[in-house]
Amino acid sequence: MVRWGSRAARERDLARLAELIDRSSVAPVARARLESADPALVALARAIDRRLDSEAEREAARRAADERFREQLAALSHDIRTPLAGAQGYLQLAERATDEAERSRYLARAAERLGAMRALTDDLFAYARAADPSWEPELVPCDLADIVAGALAARYEAFAARGWEPDVRLEEAACVLAAPDELERVVANLLDNALAHGSGAPHVRMAGPALTVENPMGPDAAARLDPARLTERFYQGDPSRAGQGTGLGLAVARALAESMGGTLSVGVVAGEHPTFSARLELRPAP
């Protein structure tokens, strides 16, 4: 250590500090670690250390986000190609079929694959629009109970095919401030999520301007989920479900809810009988 107040020592310490800072541009995780008898220089070095640590954390988070986004794009590309390839295959079979009934069956299956493709592109468009900060939906008073009842009725056959009877409790005259089409999409996505990932009939509850949809899940399916990422774009907790959706359903629902001044919170209650829960809260209409 040098004597306090030594100009030569301070210049030496400053040169050493500059050298350490230059090194940090090559190795972002490097730290200043300056030893000096000058407390002002030590404080400066520690401040630089904190800044370097902060920049290193941001860089690590950015790289992780970039890697995750690349993985998501790869999965999305697969999800888009799968129904297209299926439709193309069935159309080729239909073209070669000599039996009219067989040909009709192939065409019907091709139409199913194209319908899946349409659903994927609809999800992408809905998310892009909802995530656009310049987009402002036109909000009007909406009957939340009526919209939920309509969405449930539209999925009656899907629930019946699984042998499920949703447990529903709605309130009358629950008027919320929302964009009708967007609210319908949010409710539909929550129910479709229950159909796609639930292991039993959902529980649908209303309390004022809030809607809760809960459904049981299998322990294995619940264990694969990262609760913090459930509303993340393209997130699919089960990689084996590739080709069965974009992983945008909850992301779209959350983005639309927030665009209407509401919130959507989701989570999984772990345990022997795990439960997925989604709670939509909107503003009451004046």
GROMACS .gro file of C-alpha atoms in nm:
model
  286
    1MET     CA    1   0.000   0.000   0.000
    2VAL     CA    2   0.111   0.354  -0.060
    3ARG     CA    3   0.100   0.656   0.160
    4TRP     CA    4  -0.228   0.854   0.160
    5GLY     CA    5  -0.212   1.152  -0.068
    6SER     CA    6   0.068   1.024  -0.290
    7ARG     CA    7   0.005   1.155  -0.641
    8ALA     CA    8   0.222   0.886  -0.794
    9ALA     CA    9   0.031   0.616  -0.609
   10ARG     CA   10  -0.302   0.758  -0.719
   11GLU     CA   11  -0.190   0.774  -1.081
   12ARG     CA   12  -0.067   0.417  -1.056
   13ASP     CA   13  -0.397   0.302  -0.906
   14LEU     CA   14  -0.596   0.487  -1.172
   15ALA     CA   15  -0.388   0.325  -1.444
   16ARG     CA   16  -0.447  -0.014  -1.284
   17LEU     CA   17  -0.820   0.056  -1.262
   18ALA     CA   18  -0.831   0.156  -1.630
   19GLU     CA   19  -0.651  -0.166  -1.720
   20LEU     CA   20  -0.904  -0.372  -1.526
   21ILE     CA   21  -1.195  -0.191  -1.691
   22ASP     CA   22  -1.046  -0.257  -2.035
   23ARG     CA   23  -1.020  -0.625  -1.950
   24SER     CA   24  -1.385  -0.632  -1.852
   25SER     CA   25  -1.485  -0.556  -2.212
   26VAL     CA   26  -1.322  -0.884  -2.312
   27ALA     CA   27  -1.444  -1.082  -2.013
   28PRO     CA   28  -1.775  -0.930  -1.894
   29VAL     CA   29  -1.760  -1.121  -1.566
   30ALA     CA   30  -1.423  -0.967  -1.467
   31ARG     CA   31  -1.421  -0.744  -1.161
   32ALA     CA   32  -1.210  -0.441  -1.082
   33ARG     CA   33  -1.072  -0.568  -0.746
   34LEU     CA   34  -0.848  -0.266  -0.695
   35GLU     CA   35  -0.639  -0.243  -0.380
   36SER     CA   36  -0.552   0.114  -0.290
   37ALA     CA   37  -0.484   0.330   0.010
   38ASP     CA   38  -0.709   0.596  -0.140
   39PRO     CA   39  -1.067   0.537  -0.012
   40ALA     CA   40  -1.214   0.737  -0.300
   41LEU     CA   41  -1.051   0.507  -0.553
   42VAL     CA   42  -1.161   0.200  -0.359
   43ALA     CA   43  -1.520   0.330  -0.360
   44LEU     CA   44  -1.494   0.394  -0.733
   45ALA     CA   45  -1.360   0.044  -0.794
   46ARG     CA   46  -1.644  -0.109  -0.594
   47ALA     CA   47  -1.899   0.095  -0.789
   48ILE     CA   48  -1.744  -0.033  -1.110
   49ASP     CA   49  -1.760  -0.386  -0.971
   50ARG     CA   50  -2.131  -0.346  -0.910
   51ARG     CA   51  -2.183  -0.209  -1.260
   52LEU     CA   52  -1.987  -0.496  -1.413
   53ASP     CA   53  -2.190  -0.748  -1.214
   54SER     CA   54  -2.513  -0.583  -1.325
   55GLU     CA   55  -2.406  -0.582  -1.689
   56ALA     CA   56  -2.299  -0.946  -1.665
   57GLU     CA   57  -2.640  -1.041  -1.525
   58ARG     CA   58  -2.820  -0.851  -1.802
   59GLU     CA   59  -2.603  -1.013  -2.066
   60ALA     CA   60  -2.669  -1.360  -1.923
   61ALA     CA   61  -3.043  -1.289  -1.915
   62ARG     CA   62  -3.034  -1.160  -2.273
   63ARG     CA   63  -2.850  -1.466  -2.395
   64ALA     CA   64  -3.091  -1.696  -2.213
   65ALA     CA   65  -3.387  -1.510  -2.363
   66ASP     CA   66  -3.235  -1.529  -2.711
   67GLU     CA   67  -3.172  -1.900  -2.675
   68ARG     CA   68  -3.525  -1.958  -2.549
   69PHE     CA   69  -3.667  -1.754  -2.836
   70ARG     CA   70  -3.469  -1.958  -3.091
   71GLU     CA   71  -3.602  -2.277  -2.935
   72GLN     CA   72  -3.954  -2.136  -2.945
   73LEU     CA   73  -3.922  -2.040  -3.311
   74ALA     CA   74  -3.795  -2.388  -3.395
   75ALA     CA   75  -4.091  -2.543  -3.214
   76LEU     CA   76  -4.330  -2.302  -3.385
   77SER     CA   77  -4.183  -2.387  -3.724
   78HIS     CA   78  -4.243  -2.755  -3.651
   79ASP     CA   79  -4.598  -2.685  -3.534
   80ILE     CA   80  -4.673  -2.498  -3.857
   81ARG     CA   81  -4.515  -2.754  -4.088
   82THR     CA   82  -4.690  -3.051  -3.926
   83PRO     CA   83  -5.051  -2.970  -4.029
   84LEU     CA   84  -4.936  -2.845  -4.369
   85ALA     CA   85  -4.748  -3.166  -4.438
   86GLY     CA   86  -5.045  -3.368  -4.316
   87ALA     CA   87  -5.287  -3.180  -4.540
   88GLN     CA   88  -5.057  -3.221  -4.837
   89GLY     CA   89  -5.029  -3.594  -4.774
   90TYR     CA   90  -5.404  -3.645  -4.752
   91LEU     CA   91  -5.462  -3.438  -5.066
   92GLN     CA   92  -5.217  -3.659  -5.254
   93LEU     CA   93  -5.396  -3.970  -5.127
   94ALA     CA   94  -5.731  -3.823  -5.229
   95GLU     CA   95  -5.596  -3.750  -5.576
   96ARG     CA   96  -5.495  -4.115  -5.620
   97ALA     CA   97  -5.803  -4.266  -5.456
   98THR     CA   98  -6.041  -4.455  -5.683
   99ASP     CA   99  -6.314  -4.512  -5.426
  100GLU     CA  100  -6.534  -4.205  -5.371
  101ALA     CA  101  -6.590  -4.278  -5.001
  102GLU     CA  102  -6.217  -4.315  -4.945
  103ARG     CA  103  -6.151  -3.995  -5.137
  104SER     CA  104  -6.404  -3.806  -4.925
  105ARG     CA  105  -6.240  -3.938  -4.609
  106TYR     CA  106  -5.897  -3.815  -4.719
  107LEU     CA  107  -6.036  -3.475  -4.812
  108ALA     CA  108  -6.204  -3.446  -4.472
  109ARG     CA  109  -5.877  -3.523  -4.297
  110ALA     CA  110  -5.695  -3.270  -4.512
  111ALA     CA  111  -5.956  -3.012  -4.413
  112GLU     CA  112  -5.895  -3.096  -4.046
  113ARG     CA  113  -5.523  -3.033  -4.086
  114LEU     CA  114  -5.588  -2.704  -4.263
  115GLY     CA  115  -5.827  -2.610  -3.983
  116ALA     CA  116  -5.547  -2.672  -3.734
  117MET     CA  117  -5.323  -2.451  -3.945
  118ARG     CA  118  -5.587  -2.177  -3.939
  119ALA     CA  119  -5.604  -2.200  -3.560
  120LEU     CA  120  -5.226  -2.160  -3.538
  121THR     CA  121  -5.222  -1.852  -3.759
  122ASP     CA  122  -5.519  -1.704  -3.570
  123ASP     CA  123  -5.324  -1.742  -3.245
  124LEU     CA  124  -5.021  -1.572  -3.395
  125PHE     CA  125  -5.227  -1.283  -3.531
  126ALA     CA  126  -5.414  -1.240  -3.202
  127TYR     CA  127  -5.092  -1.232  -3.003
  128ALA     CA  128  -4.922  -0.988  -3.240
  129ARG     CA  129  -5.217  -0.752  -3.221
  130ALA     CA  130  -5.259  -0.777  -2.844
  131ALA     CA  131  -4.886  -0.726  -2.785
  132ASP     CA  132  -4.880  -0.413  -3.002
  133PRO     CA  133  -4.861  -0.117  -2.759
  134SER     CA  134  -5.025   0.111  -3.016
  135TRP     CA  135  -5.338  -0.106  -3.041
  136GLU     CA  136  -5.628   0.006  -2.822
  137PRO     CA  137  -5.946  -0.205  -2.824
  138GLU     CA  138  -6.279  -0.027  -2.804
  139LEU     CA  139  -6.422  -0.100  -2.460
  140VAL     CA  140  -6.797  -0.121  -2.399
  141PRO     CA  141  -7.014  -0.270  -2.124
  142CYS     CA  142  -7.027  -0.650  -2.166
  143ASP     CA  143  -7.226  -0.920  -1.988
  144LEU     CA  144  -6.951  -1.149  -1.861
  145ALA     CA  145  -7.191  -1.426  -1.759
  146ASP     CA  146  -7.349  -1.431  -2.104
  147ILE     CA  147  -7.011  -1.457  -2.276
  148VAL     CA  148  -6.897  -1.738  -2.046
  149ALA     CA  149  -7.224  -1.926  -2.097
  150GLY     CA  150  -7.188  -1.895  -2.474
  151ALA     CA  151  -6.830  -2.023  -2.467
  152LEU     CA  152  -6.933  -2.321  -2.254
  153ALA     CA  153  -7.224  -2.402  -2.485
  154ALA     CA  154  -6.995  -2.390  -2.789
  155ARG     CA  155  -6.776  -2.654  -2.623
  156TYR     CA  156  -7.055  -2.879  -2.500
  157GLU     CA  157  -6.969  -3.160  -2.741
  158ALA     CA  158  -6.598  -3.141  -2.658
  159PHE     CA  159  -6.670  -3.173  -2.286
  160ALA     CA  160  -6.927  -3.447  -2.344
  161ALA     CA  161  -6.680  -3.646  -2.555
  162ARG     CA  162  -6.452  -3.661  -2.251
  163GLY     CA  163  -6.736  -3.745  -2.016
  164TRP     CA  164  -6.688  -3.415  -1.834
  165GLU     CA  165  -6.961  -3.196  -1.692
  166PRO     CA  166  -6.818  -2.856  -1.597
  167ASP     CA  167  -6.911  -2.726  -1.252
  168VAL     CA  168  -7.039  -2.378  -1.334
  169ARG     CA  169  -7.151  -2.095  -1.107
  170LEU     CA  170  -7.223  -1.768  -1.280
  171GLU     CA  171  -7.361  -1.441  -1.150
  172GLU     CA  172  -7.637  -1.250  -1.320
  173ALA     CA  173  -7.586  -0.896  -1.443
  174ALA     CA  174  -7.207  -0.908  -1.413
  175CYS     CA  175  -7.132  -0.617  -1.645
  176VAL     CA  176  -6.766  -0.550  -1.723
  177LEU     CA  177  -6.583  -0.300  -1.939
  178ALA     CA  178  -6.431  -0.492  -2.229
  179ALA     CA  179  -6.407  -0.541  -2.604
  180PRO     CA  180  -6.666  -0.814  -2.683
  181ASP     CA  181  -6.461  -1.009  -2.939
  182GLU     CA  182  -6.145  -0.993  -2.731
  183LEU     CA  183  -6.328  -1.098  -2.414
  184GLU     CA  184  -6.479  -1.393  -2.598
  185ARG     CA  185  -6.130  -1.492  -2.712
  186VAL     CA  186  -5.992  -1.475  -2.357
  187VAL     CA  187  -6.272  -1.692  -2.216
  188ALA     CA  188  -6.245  -1.935  -2.507
  189ASN     CA  189  -5.870  -1.973  -2.457
  190LEU     CA  190  -5.913  -2.048  -2.088
  191LEU     CA  191  -6.172  -2.318  -2.159
  192ASP     CA  192  -5.969  -2.460  -2.447
  193ASN     CA  193  -5.668  -2.477  -2.218
  194ALA     CA  194  -5.874  -2.681  -1.971
  195LEU     CA  195  -5.984  -2.914  -2.252
  196ALA     CA  196  -5.631  -2.957  -2.385
  197HIS     CA  197  -5.443  -3.001  -2.060
  198GLY     CA  198  -5.694  -3.090  -1.789
  199SER     CA  199  -5.755  -3.438  -1.655
  200GLY     CA  200  -6.113  -3.371  -1.547
  201ALA     CA  201  -6.406  -3.133  -1.571
  202PRO     CA  202  -6.323  -2.769  -1.497
  203HIS     CA  203  -6.475  -2.553  -1.225
  204VAL     CA  204  -6.594  -2.218  -1.360
  205ARG     CA  205  -6.674  -1.944  -1.110
  206MET     CA  206  -6.770  -1.579  -1.127
  207ALA     CA  207  -6.739  -1.322  -0.851
  208GLY     CA  208  -6.831  -0.974  -0.967
  209PRO     CA  209  -6.603  -0.873  -1.255
  210ALA     CA  210  -6.373  -1.172  -1.196
  211LEU     CA  211  -6.378  -1.516  -1.358
  212THR     CA  212  -6.191  -1.821  -1.229
  213VAL     CA  213  -6.137  -2.140  -1.428
  214GLU     CA  214  -5.983  -2.434  -1.243
  215ASN     CA  215  -5.921  -2.784  -1.369
  216PRO     CA  216  -5.749  -3.092  -1.227
  217MET     CA  217  -5.423  -3.207  -1.383
  218GLY     CA  218  -5.230  -3.529  -1.384
  219PRO     CA  219  -4.928  -3.523  -1.149
  220ASP     CA  220  -4.682  -3.587  -1.432
  221ALA     CA  221  -4.826  -3.309  -1.649
  222ALA     CA  222  -4.822  -3.065  -1.357
  223ALA     CA  223  -4.462  -3.154  -1.272
  224ARG     CA  224  -4.349  -3.060  -1.623
  225LEU     CA  225  -4.489  -2.707  -1.597
  226ASP     CA  226  -4.290  -2.401  -1.498
  227PRO     CA  227  -4.554  -2.179  -1.329
  228ALA     CA  228  -4.350  -1.866  -1.399
  229ARG     CA  229  -4.365  -1.929  -1.775
  230LEU     CA  230  -4.729  -2.032  -1.821
  231THR     CA  231  -4.826  -1.707  -1.996
  232GLU     CA  232  -4.499  -1.681  -2.188
  233ARG     CA  233  -4.533  -1.682  -2.566
  234PHE     CA  234  -4.483  -2.022  -2.730
  235TYR     CA  235  -4.441  -2.193  -2.391
  236GLN     CA  236  -4.535  -2.561  -2.391
  237GLY     CA  237  -4.468  -2.750  -2.072
  238ASP     CA  238  -4.482  -3.085  -2.251
  239PRO     CA  239  -4.243  -3.106  -2.549
  240SER     CA  240  -4.418  -3.425  -2.662
  241ARG     CA  241  -4.722  -3.213  -2.759
  242ALA     CA  242  -4.537  -3.062  -3.054
  243GLY     CA  243  -4.775  -3.000  -3.341
  244GLN     CA  244  -5.078  -2.967  -3.111
  245GLY     CA  245  -5.068  -2.591  -3.061
  246THR     CA  246  -4.847  -2.287  -3.057
  247GLY     CA  247  -4.829  -2.246  -2.682
  248LEU     CA  248  -4.985  -1.903  -2.735
  249GLY     CA  249  -5.328  -1.960  -2.581
  250LEU     CA  250  -5.253  -1.824  -2.234
  251ALA     CA  251  -5.012  -1.562  -2.369
  252VAL     CA  252  -5.288  -1.430  -2.595
  253ALA     CA  253  -5.539  -1.437  -2.309
  254ARG     CA  254  -5.309  -1.242  -2.080
  255ALA     CA  255  -5.214  -0.985  -2.346
  256LEU     CA  256  -5.580  -0.928  -2.436
  257ALA     CA  257  -5.683  -0.901  -2.071
  258GLU     CA  258  -5.416  -0.639  -2.009
  259SER     CA  259  -5.511  -0.448  -2.325
  260MET     CA  260  -5.860  -0.412  -2.175
  261GLY     CA  261  -5.724  -0.284  -1.845
  262GLY     CA  262  -5.764  -0.620  -1.673
  263THR     CA  263  -5.533  -0.890  -1.543
  264LEU     CA  264  -5.491  -1.263  -1.590
  265SER     CA  265  -5.307  -1.463  -1.326
  266VAL     CA  266  -5.238  -1.834  -1.361
  267GLY     CA  267  -5.078  -2.097  -1.143
  268VAL     CA  268  -5.062  -2.461  -1.046
  269VAL     CA  269  -5.145  -2.590  -0.700
  270ALA     CA  270  -4.916  -2.887  -0.649
  271GLY     CA  271  -4.993  -3.196  -0.445
  272GLU     CA  272  -5.141  -3.540  -0.486
  273HIS     CA  273  -5.419  -3.391  -0.698
  274PRO     CA  274  -5.268  -3.089  -0.879
  275THR     CA  275  -5.497  -2.812  -0.999
  276PHE     CA  276  -5.442  -2.550  -1.266
  277SER     CA  277  -5.605  -2.216  -1.190
  278ALA     CA  278  -5.661  -1.908  -1.407
  279ARG     CA  279  -5.819  -1.591  -1.271
  280LEU     CA  280  -5.937  -1.316  -1.503
  281GLU     CA  281  -6.015  -0.979  -1.343
  282LEU     CA  282  -6.176  -0.701  -1.545
  283ARG     CA  283  -6.299  -0.354  -1.466
  284PRO     CA  284  -6.667  -0.326  -1.378
  285ALA     CA  285  -6.869  -0.123  -1.624
  286PRO     CA  286  -6.975   0.219  -1.492
   0.00000   0.00000   0.00000
